[in-house]
Amino acid sequence: MDFSIGELSRQTGVKVPTIRYYEKEGLIDAPLRTEGNQRRYQETDRERLRFIRHCRDLGLPMPAVRDLIELSQHPDRPCDEADRIAAEQLRSVRERILHLKKLEAELERIAVSCQGDHTVTECNVLKAFGDHGQCLSNH
């Protein structure tokens, strides 16, 4: 079974320009072409796109996705590199969560700092957004 680029896009949730980009970057193989020069993708392309999409949904950067694809081409190799990539991504996500929690706390503090009937000149929210020195933490 083969797929047009539009059908592949619908089935994988990957936009057509992104499919073309992945092809240009070598993340998926160049597809077969019909006599009318229409791209025709195979099941392996659909599986690869689903893999890439899920990696991206998990926040993996493109170099890590590329490394995982390369690793998948060598089924007899040890998977320690895949383990390392997953652990690195987990570390990165945890760092972002900590950062977001700091942002949340600071924004909560700012949001409640200006309750009442004030003019813009007296607005603590605008003052806080305009002066990082008014923040309580380094976010």
PDB file of C-alpha atoms in Angstrom:
ATOM      1  CA  MET A   1       0.000   0.000   0.000  1.00  0.00           C
ATOM      2  CA  ASP A   2       1.289   3.461  -0.788  1.00  0.00           C
ATOM      3  CA  PHE A   3       0.171   6.928   0.272  1.00  0.00           C
ATOM      4  CA  SER A   4       0.074  10.368  -1.235  1.00  0.00           C
ATOM      5  CA  ILE A   5       1.710  13.069   0.837  1.00  0.00           C
ATOM      6  CA  GLY A   6      -1.745  14.382   1.801  1.00  0.00           C
ATOM      7  CA  GLU A   7      -2.909  10.968   2.996  1.00  0.00           C
ATOM      8  CA  LEU A   8       0.356  10.443   4.863  1.00  0.00           C
ATOM      9  CA  SER A   9      -0.142  13.799   6.541  1.00  0.00           C
ATOM     10  CA  ARG A  10      -3.696  12.934   7.600  1.00  0.00           C
ATOM     11  CA  GLN A  11      -2.699   9.532   8.954  1.00  0.00           C
ATOM     12  CA  THR A  12       0.313  10.748  10.928  1.00  0.00           C
ATOM     13  CA  GLY A  13      -0.751  14.240  11.957  1.00  0.00           C
ATOM     14  CA  VAL A  14       2.438  15.636  10.409  1.00  0.00           C
ATOM     15  CA  LYS A  15       1.879  18.642   8.160  1.00  0.00           C
ATOM     16  CA  VAL A  16       2.832  18.372   4.491  1.00  0.00           C
ATOM     17  CA  PRO A  17       5.592  21.030   4.673  1.00  0.00           C
ATOM     18  CA  THR A  18       7.055  19.200   7.673  1.00  0.00           C
ATOM     19  CA  ILE A  19       7.061  15.907   5.758  1.00  0.00           C
ATOM     20  CA  ARG A  20       8.949  17.622   2.956  1.00  0.00           C
ATOM     21  CA  TYR A  21      11.365  19.111   5.496  1.00  0.00           C
ATOM     22  CA  TYR A  22      12.019  15.688   7.065  1.00  0.00           C
ATOM     23  CA  GLU A  23      12.640  14.301   3.595  1.00  0.00           C
ATOM     24  CA  LYS A  24      15.060  17.137   2.786  1.00  0.00           C
ATOM     25  CA  GLU A  25      16.861  16.560   6.117  1.00  0.00           C
ATOM     26  CA  GLY A  26      17.161  12.825   5.426  1.00  0.00           C
ATOM     27  CA  LEU A  27      14.954  11.748   8.329  1.00  0.00           C
ATOM     28  CA  ILE A  28      12.714   9.889   5.912  1.00  0.00           C
ATOM     29  CA  ASP A  29      13.790   8.411   2.615  1.00  0.00           C
ATOM     30  CA  ALA A  30      12.998  10.191  -0.613  1.00  0.00           C
ATOM     31  CA  PRO A  31       9.702   8.696  -1.759  1.00  0.00           C
ATOM     32  CA  LEU A  32       9.000   6.933  -4.973  1.00  0.00           C
ATOM     33  CA  ARG A  33       7.505   9.153  -7.674  1.00  0.00           C
ATOM     34  CA  THR A  34       4.688   8.442 -10.085  1.00  0.00           C
ATOM     35  CA  GLU A  35       4.964   9.225 -13.782  1.00  0.00           C
ATOM     36  CA  GLY A  36       3.237  12.514 -12.911  1.00  0.00           C
ATOM     37  CA  ASN A  37       6.004  13.178 -10.335  1.00  0.00           C
ATOM     38  CA  GLN A  38       3.651  12.695  -7.360  1.00  0.00           C
ATOM     39  CA  ARG A  39       5.309  11.478  -4.171  1.00  0.00           C
ATOM     40  CA  ARG A  40       4.217   8.000  -3.079  1.00  0.00           C
ATOM     41  CA  TYR A  41       5.081   6.921   0.455  1.00  0.00           C
ATOM     42  CA  GLN A  42       5.241   3.418   1.883  1.00  0.00           C
ATOM     43  CA  GLU A  43       4.204   1.897   5.216  1.00  0.00           C
ATOM     44  CA  THR A  44       7.795   2.242   6.469  1.00  0.00           C
ATOM     45  CA  ASP A  45       7.579   5.994   5.830  1.00  0.00           C
ATOM     46  CA  ARG A  46       4.345   6.180   7.800  1.00  0.00           C
ATOM     47  CA  GLU A  47       5.920   4.273  10.682  1.00  0.00           C
ATOM     48  CA  ARG A  48       8.983   6.547  10.603  1.00  0.00           C
ATOM     49  CA  LEU A  49       6.828   9.683  10.633  1.00  0.00           C
ATOM     50  CA  ARG A  50       4.820   8.383  13.566  1.00  0.00           C
ATOM     51  CA  PHE A  51       8.079   7.685  15.378  1.00  0.00           C
ATOM     52  CA  ILE A  52       9.411  11.174  14.651  1.00  0.00           C
ATOM     53  CA  ARG A  53       6.132  12.809  15.644  1.00  0.00           C
ATOM     54  CA  HIS A  54       6.015  10.962  18.945  1.00  0.00           C
ATOM     55  CA  CYS A  55       9.647  11.852  19.672  1.00  0.00           C
ATOM     56  CA  ARG A  56       8.860  15.496  18.967  1.00  0.00           C
ATOM     57  CA  ASP A  57       5.697  15.314  21.097  1.00  0.00           C
ATOM     58  CA  LEU A  58       7.949  14.111  23.919  1.00  0.00           C
ATOM     59  CA  GLY A  59      10.063  17.204  23.352  1.00  0.00           C
ATOM     60  CA  LEU A  60      13.130  15.535  21.907  1.00  0.00           C
ATOM     61  CA  PRO A  61      15.343  17.881  19.904  1.00  0.00           C
ATOM     62  CA  MET A  62      15.970  17.024  16.265  1.00  0.00           C
ATOM     63  CA  PRO A  63      19.582  15.839  16.820  1.00  0.00           C
ATOM     64  CA  ALA A  64      18.297  13.298  19.356  1.00  0.00           C
ATOM     65  CA  VAL A  65      15.588  12.154  16.937  1.00  0.00           C
ATOM     66  CA  ARG A  66      18.232  11.776  14.238  1.00  0.00           C
ATOM     67  CA  ASP A  67      20.427   9.742  16.631  1.00  0.00           C
ATOM     68  CA  LEU A  68      17.511   7.474  17.555  1.00  0.00           C
ATOM     69  CA  ILE A  69      16.668   6.895  13.901  1.00  0.00           C
ATOM     70  CA  GLU A  70      20.299   6.048  13.205  1.00  0.00           C
ATOM     71  CA  LEU A  71      20.350   3.707  16.186  1.00  0.00           C
ATOM     72  CA  SER A  72      17.171   1.976  15.000  1.00  0.00           C
ATOM     73  CA  GLN A  73      18.980   1.039  11.777  1.00  0.00           C
ATOM     74  CA  HIS A  74      21.316  -1.204  13.802  1.00  0.00           C
ATOM     75  CA  PRO A  75      19.106  -3.646  15.729  1.00  0.00           C
ATOM     76  CA  ASP A  76      22.045  -5.658  17.114  1.00  0.00           C
ATOM     77  CA  ARG A  77      23.719  -2.693  18.818  1.00  0.00           C
ATOM     78  CA  PRO A  78      23.295  -2.153  22.561  1.00  0.00           C
ATOM     79  CA  CYS A  79      20.623   0.354  23.496  1.00  0.00           C
ATOM     80  CA  ASP A  80      22.720   2.359  25.967  1.00  0.00           C
ATOM     81  CA  GLU A  81      22.676   5.330  23.591  1.00  0.00           C
ATOM     82  CA  ALA A  82      18.866   5.278  23.489  1.00  0.00           C
ATOM     83  CA  ASP A  83      18.856   5.055  27.295  1.00  0.00           C
ATOM     84  CA  ARG A  84      21.200   8.060  27.469  1.00  0.00           C
ATOM     85  CA  ILE A  85      19.003  10.103  25.139  1.00  0.00           C
ATOM     86  CA  ALA A  86      15.883   9.300  27.167  1.00  0.00           C
ATOM     87  CA  ALA A  87      17.628  10.134  30.460  1.00  0.00           C
ATOM     88  CA  GLU A  88      18.948  13.406  29.019  1.00  0.00           C
ATOM     89  CA  GLN A  89      15.475  14.377  27.849  1.00  0.00           C
ATOM     90  CA  LEU A  90      14.026  13.541  31.260  1.00  0.00           C
ATOM     91  CA  ARG A  91      16.653  15.763  32.898  1.00  0.00           C
ATOM     92  CA  SER A  92      15.823  18.563  30.480  1.00  0.00           C
ATOM     93  CA  VAL A  93      12.086  18.279  31.161  1.00  0.00           C
ATOM     94  CA  ARG A  94      12.659  18.324  34.910  1.00  0.00           C
ATOM     95  CA  GLU A  95      14.799  21.475  34.569  1.00  0.00           C
ATOM     96  CA  ARG A  96      12.055  23.161  32.537  1.00  0.00           C
ATOM     97  CA  ILE A  97       9.453  22.158  35.129  1.00  0.00           C
ATOM     98  CA  LEU A  98      11.541  23.757  37.888  1.00  0.00           C
ATOM     99  CA  HIS A  99      11.912  26.889  35.777  1.00  0.00           C
ATOM    100  CA  LEU A 100       8.166  26.989  35.071  1.00  0.00           C
ATOM    101  CA  LYS A 101       7.373  26.587  38.771  1.00  0.00           C
ATOM    102  CA  LYS A 102       9.577  29.613  39.531  1.00  0.00           C
ATOM    103  CA  LEU A 103       7.792  31.557  36.808  1.00  0.00           C
ATOM    104  CA  GLU A 104       4.431  30.482  38.175  1.00  0.00           C
ATOM    105  CA  ALA A 105       5.298  31.641  41.689  1.00  0.00           C
ATOM    106  CA  GLU A 106       6.605  34.993  40.452  1.00  0.00           C
ATOM    107  CA  LEU A 107       3.616  35.600  38.187  1.00  0.00           C
ATOM    108  CA  GLU A 108       1.237  34.677  40.994  1.00  0.00           C
ATOM    109  CA  ARG A 109       2.987  37.178  43.274  1.00  0.00           C
ATOM    110  CA  ILE A 110       2.835  39.857  40.582  1.00  0.00           C
ATOM    111  CA  ALA A 111      -0.817  39.165  39.736  1.00  0.00           C
ATOM    112  CA  VAL A 112      -1.992  39.678  43.307  1.00  0.00           C
ATOM    113  CA  SER A 113       0.278  42.683  43.932  1.00  0.00           C
ATOM    114  CA  CYS A 114      -2.034  45.165  42.243  1.00  0.00           C
ATOM    115  CA  GLN A 115      -5.517  44.429  43.421  1.00  0.00           C
ATOM    116  CA  GLY A 116      -7.717  47.379  44.033  1.00  0.00           C
ATOM    117  CA  ASP A 117      -8.620  50.640  42.425  1.00  0.00           C
ATOM    118  CA  HIS A 118      -5.345  52.007  40.991  1.00  0.00           C
ATOM    119  CA  THR A 119      -4.329  54.029  38.003  1.00  0.00           C
ATOM    120  CA  VAL A 120      -1.875  52.740  35.438  1.00  0.00           C
ATOM    121  CA  THR A 121       0.780  54.989  36.978  1.00  0.00           C
ATOM    122  CA  GLU A 122       0.409  53.104  40.269  1.00  0.00           C
ATOM    123  CA  CYS A 123       0.064  49.653  38.683  1.00  0.00           C
ATOM    124  CA  ASN A 124       2.394  47.190  40.392  1.00  0.00           C
ATOM    125  CA  VAL A 125       1.916  44.660  37.597  1.00  0.00           C
ATOM    126  CA  LEU A 126       3.316  47.038  34.988  1.00  0.00           C
ATOM    127  CA  LYS A 127       6.113  48.055  37.344  1.00  0.00           C
ATOM    128  CA  ALA A 128       7.057  44.417  37.963  1.00  0.00           C
ATOM    129  CA  PHE A 129       7.016  43.564  34.261  1.00  0.00           C
ATOM    130  CA  GLY A 130       9.187  46.570  33.533  1.00  0.00           C
ATOM    131  CA  ASP A 131      11.811  45.961  36.227  1.00  0.00           C
ATOM    132  CA  HIS A 132      13.349  42.536  36.788  1.00  0.00           C
ATOM    133  CA  GLY A 133      14.805  43.896  40.007  1.00  0.00           C
ATOM    134  CA  GLN A 134      11.323  43.793  41.544  1.00  0.00           C
ATOM    135  CA  CYS A 135      11.188  40.016  41.158  1.00  0.00           C
ATOM    136  CA  LEU A 136      11.849  37.946  44.253  1.00  0.00           C
ATOM    137  CA  SER A 137      13.616  35.138  42.440  1.00  0.00           C
ATOM    138  CA  ASN A 138      15.910  34.659  39.492  1.00  0.00           C
ATOM    139  CA  HIS A 139      13.599  33.020  37.020  1.00  0.00           C
TER     140      HIS A 139
END
